[in-house]
Structures are given as C-alpha cells and as structure tokens.
Amino acid sequence: MGLKLSPLAPAAFPVMPVVDGVRLATRACGIKYPGRTDVLMMVFDEGTTIGGVLTRSLTCSAAIDCCKKHLRSGQARAVIVNSGNSNAFTGRVGEESVARTVEATAAELGCRPEEIFVASTGVIGEPLPDQRITSALGALKADLDGDAWEAAARAIMTTDTFAKGAVRSAKIDGKTVTINGIAKGSGMIAPDMATMLSFVATDAAIPAAVLQTLISRGADQSFNAITVDSDTSTSDTLLFCATGKVDNELYLNADAPELADFVSALNDLLQDLAHQIVRDGEGATKFVTVAVTGAESDLAARRIGLTIANSPLVKTAIAGEDANWGRVVAAVGKSGERADRDKLSIAMGGVTIARDGQRVEGFDETPVAAHMKGQEIDITVDVGVGQGRATVWTCDLTHGYIDINADYRS
Amino acid sequence: MGLKLSPLAPAAFPVMPVVDGVRLATRACGIKYPGRTDVLMMVFDEGTTIGGVLTRSLTCSAAIDCCKKHLRSGQARAVIVNSGNSNAFTGRVGEESVARTVEATAAELGCRPEEIFVASTGVIGEPLPDQRITSALGALKADLDGDAWEAAARAIMTTDTFAKGAVRSAKIDGKTVTINGIAKGSGMIAPDMATMLSFVATDAAIPAAVLQTLISRGADQSFNAITVDSDTSTSDTLLFCATGKVDNELYLNADAPELADFVSALNDLLQDLAHQIVRDGEGATKFVTVAVTGAESDLAARRIGLTIANSPLVKTAIAGEDANWGRVVAAVGKSGERADRDKLSIAMGGVTIARDGQRVEGFDETPVAAHMKGQEIDITVDVGVGQGRATVWTCDLTHGYIDINADYRS
C-alpha cells in the first residue's frame, strides 16, 4: 500500500527486554501480503496463566469463538496470529480452519488444544489458507527466541504505519517484574474494542482470575476509551499472559495492595499502546484528548466523550485547525446523556471558550487558534450535572482516512 | 463557499402550486451570508392548525424551546426562519432574541405570540442579530405572495447545493387537497433528526392532534431514517400546517380510512424531501439505500440499517466503488441488535454475495462491481432472527465531505 508513516508516530520502537518464559517467532507465510512476515507464534512455558478481552461484535470471527472457549481454562502455551485475513464471516469453513490450526499447534508443541489461542486480522469473508500457517509451524518453533518482540509487532501489522510496543516494570513483594506489550490497529477502531490485536506478557506470577480482572479493568480505561472511526471490529483481541517465572507471592485478590504497583504499570502500558493506535489512526494528523467532567456518572462522561470523539464534524474541524466549539456542543447534545445546556463549559488548549451555556464575554480566539495548529489537541467539557468524569482519545478525520479506506479492502 | 452542485441533485426544482391560506416572503437581511436571501416569513390565514417534530438534542437552540412551547396550542399564524446563524448555545441572550422576534412578528401580523414559530440554522454560539430580522418584518409582510415556494426554499439553505421542494396532491372526501413542502439540510444529518429544517403546508382541514400524529409517524419513516454523518443538530425542525381552506370533513382519528390517501401522499412527500437531503449530503456522489430484513423488530432493523449507513468504513468503501461486504458484516455486528451470524445474507445491487454466514460459492463479483460504479447503490441485509424490517438512506463519505467540513464553520 505504501502508506506514509504517521506524523504522530513515536520516534522509535522501544527497547523491549526478554520476558522470562516467553519466546516468539515470525514468518512470511504469504497469507495476503507479499514479501513480509504475516504469522506470529508466541510460546509460553508451562504454568503460564492467561486472561483476555474479546470483541463484543455479534458477528465475531471464528478465532474469537475459539479464544472465548479456551480462556475458561486460564492456561496458555501459545498464541498463533496472522495478519492479512481475519477469517471472519467464513462460516463452517472458518471454524474448521481454526480447529486445524489449534490442533496442529498443540501437536507441534506437545500441549493440550485448550492451551492454544489464535487471532486473525485483515480482510473479512475470505477463507483463511490455514495450511500456509500449519505447514510453517515447525519452522516457527525452530526460530523461537525471547528477543523478538519488535519482529512480532511488525508481523501483526495491517494498515499500521509503525510497529507498536511498550514496556513497563513494577515491583511485587520487592521483586522486579517486567510487562511487555505489542499491539496493532489503525482503522476500524472503536470501543468494545478497537480493531486491534494486543498481546501482553509478564514474568510475574498472577492467577488467571486476577489476570482476567486486571485486563478487563485496564482495557476499559485504554482500548475501550479510544476511537478512530467508531467502527468496531469482528476480531478485536487483547490477551494477557503471566509466566510466573518471578517467584512473587500469589495474590488471589486483584485489589491486593501488594499488586498496586503492578496494576499501575499495567494500566500505564495499556494506555500507552492504546494511544499508539490512535497516533496511527488512518490519516491522523492530530492526537486529540477529550476530558469530560460534571457528568451524571463516569460511564455517562465516557459516553459523552466518545460522542464528541466520534463526531465527524468535530473531527473534520480539528483537521481544519478550526476551534469549532459549536460542534462540540452539538455532540454533547446528541450523546443522550444528561447535560445542563445552561451550565455547559468548554475549553480548548486550556482556554475557556464557553461557560454557563454561552461564549465567554470578550473571548479572544488567538491562543486557541494557536493551540489548534499543534499536533496535540486538548478539549475539556464540563456538562454541569454531577461528578462523573472520563477521558477518551481520538484523532482527526482527514483526506488520508478517505484515501486509505476508499481503496483498501480490509 | 462556492460549493459545486451535488451530482445527485434532481434535474429541477418542482413546479409548486399555491396552497390556499399560505403566503411567503424572503429577504436578504445580512445575517451572515452577503448578497443572498436569509430570512423567510411564512404567514397562514386564521384557523391554521400545526403539528411538528423537533430535535431531541439536549443542547437544543432557543428557537426549539420556543416551538416546543407554542406547539401546545396547535394554532399557527407565521413561521420566521433565518439561515446563517442557529442561535444555539447563546444562553439568555439567545432566548431574549427569540422573544423579541416572536413579539415583533405577532405585533406586525396582529396575532398572539403563541401563534408564531421560529427556526434558525447556521453557526452555533454566535449571538443572533435579531434586529436585522425584526426591522425587516414590515417589508416582508408587504412582499407576501402565495407563489414564492422556490424562493422560500432558497432562503433557508446553508451548505445545501440545491433548493429542496416537493408537492403532492390527495383526495379527502373526493375533494382534492395539496401538500407543499420545502427543506434544507446537507451535513450534520442524522436521525432524531437530521440538521434540517422542513416546512410542510396543506390546504386540507386537519385537527392539530391529527397533524401531530401524522407528522410524527411520517418523520419516523423519512427524516429519521436518513443519515449523512451521524451528527444530530441542535436546531432540527419539521413543522406541518393545515390551513383548512378545503372544506373536507374533519377527522379526529389519524387512522380514519378517509385520510388514507392523504397520509400516503404526505409520507411520500416527506420521504422525497428526506431523500433530497441525502442527495445533497456534503460531498455525496452516491445515494445509498440500505434495506434490512429478518430483524427482531422494525426498530431493531432500523438500528442495524443506521449502523451500516453510519459506518465510515462502509461509506468510504462505497465512495471507492468497492463492494466491501465484509464491512457491512462488521457494522451488523456492532449494532448491538440481535443477528444470527450463521444465517446472515447480504446482497448488493440485487446480487446475493453472502448467504447463511458465508460468501456464496463461486461468487462472481462482476455484476456487483458494475452496480457499485452507478450513482444509486442498494444494499440488502437479512439478519436471520425475525420479521422486523426497515429501510434507511445515506450517501457515501468522500473527500468532498472533508473539504467542506474542515473549512466551514457551521
């Protein structure tokens, strides 16, 4: 496709350390894209626990159905991911393709099929040529390496213009643990979840039930708080594995104070990855933070924020560097959540434009106009009815989005 | 702005007859646009009844608040409309501006303020210079003419590239009645309602309560079944007046069989106006009909249809003339309504692409590709769970939309 690097891309891919108990390998299997890697194998040592968050799409892919089932066991030995074909809406053929991939991988690794997870991203409705994956399993296994996180992040890309990775470390019982995460996603990005895949692994020892709680909560404040184009995917997958190689105490309660530092590092990492997806939003030239306060509840605040962040009129105004706060007002009004029109306040770039339902007297647009020319746009809205607050992130809507999506069959 | 005429525009504005009891006048009052008419006065003879549908936006304009209140009486003598300024989010100043306009108009026409309706469309958050309207009332009154419907349709335009009008006639008790309607709207168009104004008048005699029922039902299948960009406006207004100049029987029941022909003509006219708004959708190059069947209910079908019609990925694919049915599947999945993935069928241009949850064996894309090159795109989806059905209309999402909205402060 020859997509140009997003102007919002980070300077470089982070240096990602080895996570003890995790090995990775990638390969060019010719699923769709010529001349690039498109299959990733992640293998975990025995005893690895897993939690995950999957798309709530009612037309989810066969891979999602499989992950849902396998998450029940809470045990993981491998994840097989391909890009270029989502194996969604492929009916029985798609289910059979997943079953063959799972069985072949389990046989190759000598584990139970329930410990294998699969994820696919790319075009919908085309049968997945799974024999191109299964015939490569031996070679993938031979290539496994603990130090292949950047290659892994590259193999799962579709319309992404940069590979996405993040690292954090934290202390549990005074012992240092590492969390590595990679993600892909740039269009069809919306809460519940973005069209995204993300795989996060730690060497900490965390029971599966706790992992599940932590990843659900974390997704809520990260991947479920971003939007590029309001389109939810059939294949969204976020998996979180813990190899338990660090011999920290096992805490059975996600709210245990001993886990606080770990939870904070995890949430920070998830938000970092989510922001990277927004920064790679198709056609994005601005990274937009929408903070809503004064709503009836935190959930109401999030809904208002997402309504603003999804409004094509708000997003095109930002693309045009126009501080069109009237469109923000209109978006608040259509959110369906309670707001007091006559108490509404709106600021952009920290400058209050409207307060108590009308434009501030003698409002000088100069500093706001300057803010709109930057790459980082801040919009804050107080809707004047309660204490609920939320922050969501999005990008602008530009000609680049149309270019990419009018031409690419994804 | 120098917008180019929409390629989907009708060949000509319809020839609109006089509706007995309705007179119109327009004037260039310099509200915002130089060198064009921007105020419309519609005056009705005594005894005119009125019903209406107004935006459900929680940040609605002062004019909407006024119409809501005045609709209670069911009596109308005039509508004053301006384009260029929506008088929305203007706080107390905005309310006072509406009050002055209403009082001055009532004084000019010698009627009660409760019989005056106002509507404003255009930029949000700027105080409305209402003295430019009130100082023109005498001149407007002097210019009133029954034969000024096209001029009226022109005066209420904002980013519209063509004036929108429609005419129907029907029989009540064997007597011929006329229904004239005008509308404006092209962006910020979404159900509940579009950013649109529409004024419909008939010479039939219809009690206000019946008018209200008919217009609510009619809006549901027309203006509330279209979307351009999913953005709801603060100012949407649809008013329906009946002058009672034709001495048909008064029917107190909207379902009276004697009104069937009238209702059918009304609904047809509303759908015609709604389609014209879609055809003038900002940047539109394709008119898209999405028909959904097999849903749990008609409402569920409409929600699924609107989710498809609002999907930026579906809309950009159509702009790119790509029969990307996978994006339709994804949109069904994110609608939140029940659908059976394994029974889902999708057709484009009458050609079945997918049936029972997978692509039709040996599917030949040639006829569908040819259909996508046309200006009228048909998508039909059966979601396989019930008897609910609905049709919604939208347009494609093109560079033209970005051009218009990144530059225009509306």
Coordinates of N, CA, C and O in Angstrom, one line a residue, chain B residues 94-228:
Chain B
G94 N -29.8 34.5 23.7 CA -30.5 33.8 22.6 C -32.0 33.7 22.9 O -32.8 33.9 22.0
E95 N -32.3 33.5 24.1 CA -33.8 33.4 24.5 C -34.4 34.8 24.3 O -35.5 34.9 23.8
E96 N -33.7 35.8 24.7 CA -34.3 37.1 24.5 C -34.4 37.5 23.0 O -35.4 38.1 22.6
S97 N -33.5 37.0 22.3 CA -33.6 37.3 20.8 C -34.8 36.6 20.2 O -35.5 37.2 19.4
V98 N -35.1 35.4 20.6 CA -36.3 34.7 20.1 C -37.5 35.4 20.6 O -38.5 35.7 19.8
A99 N -37.5 35.8 21.9 CA -38.7 36.5 22.4 C -39.0 37.8 21.6 O -40.2 38.1 21.3
R100 N -37.9 38.6 21.3 CA -38.1 39.8 20.6 C -38.7 39.6 19.2 O -39.6 40.2 18.7
T101 N -38.2 38.5 18.5 CA -38.6 38.2 17.2 C -40.1 37.8 17.2 O -40.9 38.2 16.3
V102 N -40.4 37.0 18.2 CA -41.8 36.5 18.3 C -42.8 37.6 18.5 O -43.8 37.8 17.9
E103 N -42.4 38.5 19.5 CA -43.3 39.6 19.8 C -43.5 40.6 18.7 O -44.6 41.0 18.3
A104 N -42.4 40.9 18.0 CA -42.4 41.9 16.9 C -43.3 41.3 15.8 O -44.1 42.0 15.1
T105 N -43.1 40.0 15.5 CA -43.9 39.4 14.4 C -45.4 39.3 14.8 O -46.2 39.6 13.9
A106 N -45.7 39.0 16.0 CA -47.1 39.0 16.4 C -47.7 40.3 16.3 O -48.9 40.5 15.8
A107 N -46.9 41.4 16.7 CA -47.4 42.7 16.6 C -47.7 43.1 15.1 O -48.7 43.7 14.8
E108 N -46.7 42.8 14.3 CA -46.8 43.1 12.9 C -48.0 42.5 12.2 O -48.7 43.1 11.4
L109 N -48.3 41.2 12.6 CA -49.4 40.5 12.0 C -50.7 40.6 12.8 O -51.8 40.1 12.3
G110 N -50.7 41.2 13.9 CA -51.9 41.3 14.7 C -52.4 40.0 15.2 O -53.6 39.7 15.1
C111 N -51.5 39.1 15.8 CA -52.0 37.8 16.3 C -51.3 37.6 17.6 O -50.5 38.4 18.1
R112 N -51.5 36.4 18.3 CA -51.0 36.1 19.6 C -49.5 35.6 19.4 O -49.3 34.9 18.4
P113 N -48.6 35.9 20.3 CA -47.3 35.4 20.2 C -47.2 33.9 20.1 O -46.4 33.3 19.4
E114 N -48.2 33.2 20.8 CA -48.2 31.7 20.8 C -48.4 31.1 19.4 O -48.3 29.9 19.2
E115 N -48.8 32.0 18.4 CA -49.1 31.5 17.1 C -47.9 31.7 16.2 O -48.0 31.5 15.0
I116 N -46.8 32.2 16.7 CA -45.6 32.5 15.9 C -44.6 31.4 16.2 O -44.3 31.1 17.3
F117 N -44.0 30.9 15.1 CA -42.9 29.9 15.3 C -41.6 30.4 14.6 O -41.7 31.1 13.7
V118 N -40.5 30.0 15.2 CA -39.2 30.5 14.7 C -38.3 29.3 14.5 O -38.4 28.3 15.2
A119 N -37.4 29.4 13.5 CA -36.4 28.4 13.3 C -35.2 29.1 12.8 O -35.3 30.1 12.0
S120 N -34.0 28.6 13.2 CA -32.7 29.2 12.8 C -31.8 28.1 12.5 O -31.8 27.0 13.1
T121 N -30.9 28.3 11.5 CA -29.9 27.3 11.1 C -28.7 28.0 10.7 O -28.7 29.0 10.1
G122 N -27.6 27.4 11.1 CA -26.3 28.0 10.8 C -25.3 27.8 11.9 O -25.4 26.9 12.7
V123 N -24.4 28.8 12.0 CA -23.3 28.7 13.0 C -23.9 28.7 14.5 O -24.9 29.3 14.7
I124 N -23.2 27.9 15.3 CA -23.7 27.7 16.7 C -22.8 28.7 17.6 O -21.6 28.9 17.3
G125 N -23.5 29.3 18.6 CA -22.7 30.0 19.6 C -22.5 31.5 19.3 O -22.0 32.2 20.2
E126 N -22.9 32.0 18.2 CA -22.9 33.4 17.9 C -24.2 34.1 18.2 O -25.2 33.6 17.8
P127 N -24.2 35.2 18.9 CA -25.5 35.9 19.2 C -26.2 36.2 17.8 O -25.5 36.6 16.9
L128 N -27.5 36.0 17.8 CA -28.2 36.2 16.6 C -28.6 37.7 16.5 O -29.2 38.3 17.4
P129 N -28.2 38.4 15.4 CA -28.5 39.9 15.3 C -30.0 40.0 14.9 O -30.3 40.3 13.8
D130 N -30.9 39.8 15.9 CA -32.3 39.7 15.6 C -32.9 41.0 15.1 O -34.0 41.0 14.5
Q131 N -32.3 42.1 15.4 CA -32.8 43.4 14.9 C -32.8 43.4 13.4 O -33.6 44.1 12.8
R132 N -31.9 42.7 12.8 CA -31.8 42.6 11.3 C -33.1 41.9 10.8 O -33.5 42.2 9.7
I133 N -33.6 41.0 11.6 CA -34.9 40.3 11.2 C -36.1 41.2 11.5 O -36.9 41.5 10.7
T134 N -36.1 41.7 12.8 CA -37.3 42.5 13.2 C -37.5 43.8 12.4 O -38.6 44.2 12.1
S135 N -36.4 44.4 12.0 CA -36.5 45.6 11.3 C -37.0 45.3 9.8 O -37.4 46.2 9.1
A136 N -37.0 44.1 9.4 CA -37.4 43.7 8.0 C -38.8 43.2 8.0 O -39.3 42.9 6.9
L137 N -39.5 43.1 9.2 CA -40.8 42.4 9.2 C -41.8 43.1 8.3 O -42.6 42.5 7.6
G138 N -41.8 44.5 8.4 CA -42.8 45.2 7.6 C -42.6 45.0 6.1 O -43.6 44.7 5.4
A139 N -41.3 45.0 5.7 CA -41.1 44.8 4.2 C -41.4 43.3 3.8 O -42.0 43.1 2.8
L140 N -41.1 42.4 4.7 CA -41.5 41.0 4.4 C -43.0 40.9 4.3 O -43.5 40.3 3.3
K141 N -43.7 41.5 5.2 CA -45.2 41.4 5.2 C -45.7 42.0 3.9 O -46.6 41.4 3.2
A142 N -45.1 43.1 3.4 CA -45.6 43.7 2.2 C -45.3 42.9 1.0 O -46.0 43.0 0.0
D143 N -44.3 42.0 1.1 CA -44.0 41.2 -0.1 C -44.7 39.8 -0.1 O -44.4 39.0 -1.0
L144 N -45.5 39.5 0.9 CA -46.1 38.2 1.0 C -46.8 37.8 -0.3 O -47.5 38.6 -0.9
D145 N -46.6 36.5 -0.7 CA -47.1 36.0 -2.0 C -47.3 34.5 -1.9 O -46.4 33.8 -1.4
G146 N -48.4 34.0 -2.4 CA -48.7 32.6 -2.3 C -47.8 31.8 -3.3 O -47.7 30.5 -3.1
D147 N -47.1 32.5 -4.2 CA -46.4 31.7 -5.2 C -44.8 31.9 -5.0 O -44.1 32.1 -6.0
A148 N -44.4 31.8 -3.8 CA -42.9 32.1 -3.6 C -42.2 30.9 -2.9 O -41.3 31.0 -2.1
W149 N -42.7 29.7 -3.2 CA -42.1 28.5 -2.5 C -40.7 28.2 -2.9 O -39.9 27.9 -2.0
E150 N -40.3 28.4 -4.2 CA -38.9 28.2 -4.5 C -38.0 29.2 -3.8 O -36.9 28.8 -3.3
A151 N -38.4 30.5 -3.9 CA -37.6 31.5 -3.2 C -37.5 31.2 -1.7 O -36.4 31.3 -1.1
A152 N -38.6 30.6 -1.1 CA -38.5 30.2 0.3 C -37.5 29.1 0.5 O -36.7 29.2 1.5
A153 N -37.5 28.1 -0.3 CA -36.6 27.0 -0.2 C -35.1 27.5 -0.3 O -34.2 27.0 0.3
R154 N -34.9 28.5 -1.2 CA -33.6 29.1 -1.3 C -33.1 29.9 -0.1 O -31.9 29.8 0.3
A155 N -34.0 30.6 0.5 CA -33.7 31.5 1.6 C -33.2 30.7 2.9 O -32.5 31.2 3.7
I156 N -33.6 29.4 3.0 CA -33.3 28.7 4.2 C -32.0 27.8 4.0 O -31.6 27.1 4.9
M157 N -31.4 27.8 2.8 CA -30.2 27.0 2.5 C -29.0 27.4 3.4 O -28.9 28.6 3.6
T158 N -28.2 26.5 3.7 CA -26.8 26.8 4.3 C -25.8 26.2 3.3 O -25.5 26.8 2.3
T159 N -25.3 25.0 3.7 CA -24.3 24.4 2.8 C -25.0 23.6 1.7 O -24.4 22.8 0.9
D160 N -26.4 23.7 1.6 CA -27.1 23.0 0.5 C -26.6 23.5 -0.8 O -26.3 24.6 -1.0
T161 N -26.5 22.5 -1.8 CA -26.1 23.0 -3.1 C -27.3 23.1 -4.1 O -27.2 23.5 -5.2
F162 N -28.5 22.6 -3.6 CA -29.7 22.9 -4.4 C -30.9 23.1 -3.4 O -30.9 22.6 -2.3
A163 N -31.9 23.9 -3.9 CA -33.1 24.1 -3.1 C -34.0 22.8 -3.2 O -34.0 22.2 -4.2
K164 N -34.7 22.5 -2.1 CA -35.4 21.3 -2.0 C -36.9 21.6 -1.8 O -37.3 22.2 -0.8
G165 N -37.7 21.0 -2.7 CA -39.1 21.2 -2.6 C -39.8 19.9 -3.1 O -39.2 19.1 -3.8
A166 N -41.1 19.7 -2.7 CA -41.8 18.6 -3.1 C -43.3 19.0 -3.0 O -43.7 19.8 -2.2
V167 N -44.1 18.4 -3.9 CA -45.5 18.7 -4.0 C -46.3 17.3 -4.1 O -45.8 16.5 -4.8
R168 N -47.4 17.2 -3.4 CA -48.2 16.0 -3.7 C -49.7 16.5 -3.6 O -50.0 17.5 -2.9
S169 N -50.6 15.8 -4.2 CA -52.0 16.1 -4.0 C -52.7 14.8 -3.6 O -52.1 13.7 -3.9
A170 N -53.8 14.9 -3.0 CA -54.5 13.7 -2.5 C -56.0 14.0 -2.4 O -56.4 15.2 -2.6
K171 N -56.8 13.0 -2.2 CA -58.2 13.3 -2.1 C -58.7 13.0 -0.7 O -58.3 11.9 -0.1
I172 N -59.5 13.9 -0.1 CA -60.2 13.6 1.1 C -61.6 13.9 0.8 O -62.0 14.9 0.4
D173 N -62.5 12.9 1.1 CA -63.9 13.0 0.7 C -64.1 13.4 -0.7 O -65.0 14.2 -1.1
G174 N -63.3 12.9 -1.6 CA -63.4 13.2 -3.0 C -62.9 14.6 -3.4 O -62.9 15.0 -4.5
K175 N -62.5 15.4 -2.4 CA -62.0 16.7 -2.7 C -60.5 16.7 -2.7 O -59.8 16.1 -1.9
T176 N -60.0 17.4 -3.7 CA -58.5 17.4 -3.9 C -57.8 18.4 -3.0 O -58.2 19.6 -2.9
V177 N -56.8 17.9 -2.2 CA -56.1 18.8 -1.4 C -54.6 18.8 -1.9 O -54.2 17.8 -2.5
T178 N -53.9 19.8 -1.5 CA -52.5 19.9 -2.0 C -51.6 19.9 -0.7 O -52.0 20.4 0.3
I179 N -50.4 19.3 -0.9 CA -49.4 19.4 0.2 C -48.1 19.9 -0.5 O -47.6 19.3 -1.4
N180 N -47.6 21.0 0.1 CA -46.3 21.5 -0.4 C -45.3 21.4 0.7 O -45.7 21.6 1.9
G181 N -44.1 21.1 0.4 CA -43.0 21.0 1.4 C -41.7 21.5 0.9 O -41.4 21.4 -0.3
I182 N -41.0 22.2 1.8 CA -39.6 22.6 1.5 C -38.7 22.1 2.6 O -39.2 21.8 3.7
A183 N -37.4 22.0 2.3 CA -36.5 21.5 3.3 C -35.1 22.0 3.0 O -34.8 22.5 1.9
K184 N -34.3 22.1 4.0 CA -32.9 22.3 3.9 C -32.1 21.3 4.7 O -32.6 20.9 5.8
G185 N -30.9 21.1 4.3 CA -30.0 20.2 5.1 C -29.1 19.5 4.2 O -29.4 19.1 3.1
S186 N -27.8 19.3 4.7 CA -26.9 18.6 3.9 C -25.8 18.0 4.7 O -25.2 16.9 4.3
G187 N -25.5 18.6 5.8 CA -24.5 18.0 6.7 C -25.1 17.9 8.1 O -26.2 18.5 8.3
M188 N -24.4 17.4 9.1 CA -24.9 17.2 10.4 C -26.3 16.6 10.3 O -27.2 17.1 10.9
I189 N -26.3 15.6 9.5 CA -27.6 14.9 9.2 C -27.6 13.6 9.9 O -26.8 12.7 9.6
A190 N -28.5 13.4 10.8 CA -28.7 12.1 11.4 C -30.1 12.0 11.9 O -30.8 13.0 12.0
P191 N -30.5 10.8 12.2 CA -31.9 10.7 12.8 C -32.0 11.5 14.1 O -31.0 11.8 14.7
D192 N -33.2 11.7 14.4 CA -33.5 12.4 15.7 C -33.0 13.9 15.7 O -32.5 14.3 16.6
M193 N -33.2 14.6 14.8 CA -33.5 14.4 13.3 C -32.2 14.8 12.6 O -31.2 14.9 13.2
A194 N -32.3 14.9 11.3 CA -31.2 15.5 10.6 C -31.0 16.9 11.0 O -31.8 17.5 11.7
T195 N -29.8 17.5 10.6 CA -29.8 19.0 10.8 C -30.5 19.5 9.7 O -30.0 19.8 8.6
M196 N -31.8 19.7 9.9 CA -32.6 20.1 8.8 C -33.7 20.9 9.3 O -34.1 20.8 10.5
L197 N -34.2 21.7 8.4 CA -35.5 22.4 8.6 C -36.4 21.9 7.5 O -36.0 21.8 6.4
S198 N -37.6 21.7 7.8 CA -38.6 21.4 6.8 C -39.9 22.0 7.2 O -40.4 21.9 8.3
F199 N -40.6 22.7 6.2 CA -41.9 23.3 6.4 C -42.8 22.7 5.4 O -42.6 22.8 4.2
V200 N -43.9 22.1 5.9 CA -44.9 21.5 5.0 C -46.2 22.1 5.3 O -46.6 22.4 6.4
A201 N -47.0 22.4 4.2 CA -48.3 23.0 4.4 C -49.3 22.4 3.5 O -49.0 22.0 2.4
T202 N -50.5 22.3 3.9 CA -51.6 21.8 3.1 C -52.8 22.7 3.3 O -53.0 23.4 4.3
D203 N -53.7 22.6 2.3 CA -54.9 23.4 2.3 C -56.1 22.5 2.9 O -57.2 23.0 3.0
A204 N -55.7 21.3 3.3 CA -56.8 20.4 3.9 C -57.1 20.9 5.3 O -56.4 21.7 5.9
A205 N -58.2 20.5 5.8 CA -58.7 20.8 7.2 C -58.3 19.6 8.0 O -58.9 18.5 7.9
I206 N -57.4 19.8 8.9 CA -56.9 18.6 9.7 C -56.7 19.1 11.2 O -56.0 20.1 11.4
P207 N -57.4 18.5 12.2 CA -57.2 19.0 13.5 C -55.7 18.9 13.9 O -55.0 18.0 13.5
A208 N -55.3 19.7 14.8 CA -53.9 19.8 15.2 C -53.4 18.4 15.8 O -52.3 18.0 15.5
A209 N -54.2 17.8 16.6 CA -53.8 16.5 17.2 C -53.5 15.5 16.1 O -52.6 14.6 16.2
V210 N -54.3 15.5 15.1 CA -54.1 14.5 14.0 C -52.9 14.9 13.2 O -52.1 14.0 12.8
L211 N -52.7 16.2 12.9 CA -51.5 16.6 12.2 C -50.3 16.2 13.0 O -49.3 15.7 12.4
Q212 N -50.3 16.3 14.3 CA -49.2 15.9 15.1 C -48.9 14.4 15.0 O -47.7 14.0 14.8
T213 N -49.9 13.6 15.0 CA -49.7 12.1 14.9 C -49.1 11.8 13.5 O -48.2 11.1 13.4
L214 N -49.7 12.5 12.5 CA -49.3 12.1 11.1 C -47.8 12.6 10.9 O -47.0 11.9 10.3
I215 N -47.5 13.7 11.4 CA -46.1 14.2 11.1 C -45.1 13.4 11.9 O -44.0 13.2 11.5
S216 N -45.4 13.0 13.1 CA -44.5 12.2 13.9 C -44.3 10.9 13.2 O -43.1 10.4 13.1
R217 N -45.4 10.2 12.8 CA -45.2 8.9 12.1 C -44.4 9.1 10.8 O -43.6 8.3 10.5
G218 N -44.7 10.2 10.1 CA -44.1 10.4 8.8 C -42.6 10.7 8.9 O -41.8 10.2 8.1
A219 N -42.3 11.4 10.0 CA -40.8 11.8 10.2 C -40.0 10.5 10.5 O -38.9 10.3 10.0
D220 N -40.7 9.6 11.2 CA -40.0 8.3 11.5 C -39.6 7.5 10.3 O -38.5 6.9 10.4
Q221 N -40.4 7.6 9.3 CA -40.0 6.8 8.1 C -39.3 7.6 7.0 O -39.2 7.2 5.9
S222 N -39.0 8.8 7.3 CA -38.3 9.7 6.3 C -37.1 10.4 7.0 O -36.0 9.8 6.9
F223 N -37.3 11.5 7.6 CA -36.2 12.3 8.1 C -35.4 11.5 9.2 O -34.2 11.7 9.4
N224 N -36.1 10.6 10.0 CA -35.5 9.9 11.0 C -34.9 8.5 10.4 O -34.4 7.7 11.2
A225 N -35.0 8.3 9.1 CA -34.4 7.1 8.5 C -33.3 7.5 7.5 O -33.0 6.7 6.7
I226 N -32.8 8.7 7.7 CA -31.7 9.1 6.8 C -30.5 9.5 7.7 O -30.7 9.9 8.9
T227 N -29.3 9.4 7.1 CA -28.1 9.8 7.9 C -27.1 10.2 6.8 O -26.9 9.6 5.8
V228 N -26.4 11.3 7.1 CA -25.3 11.7 6.2 C -24.0 11.4 7.1 O -23.1 10.7 6.6

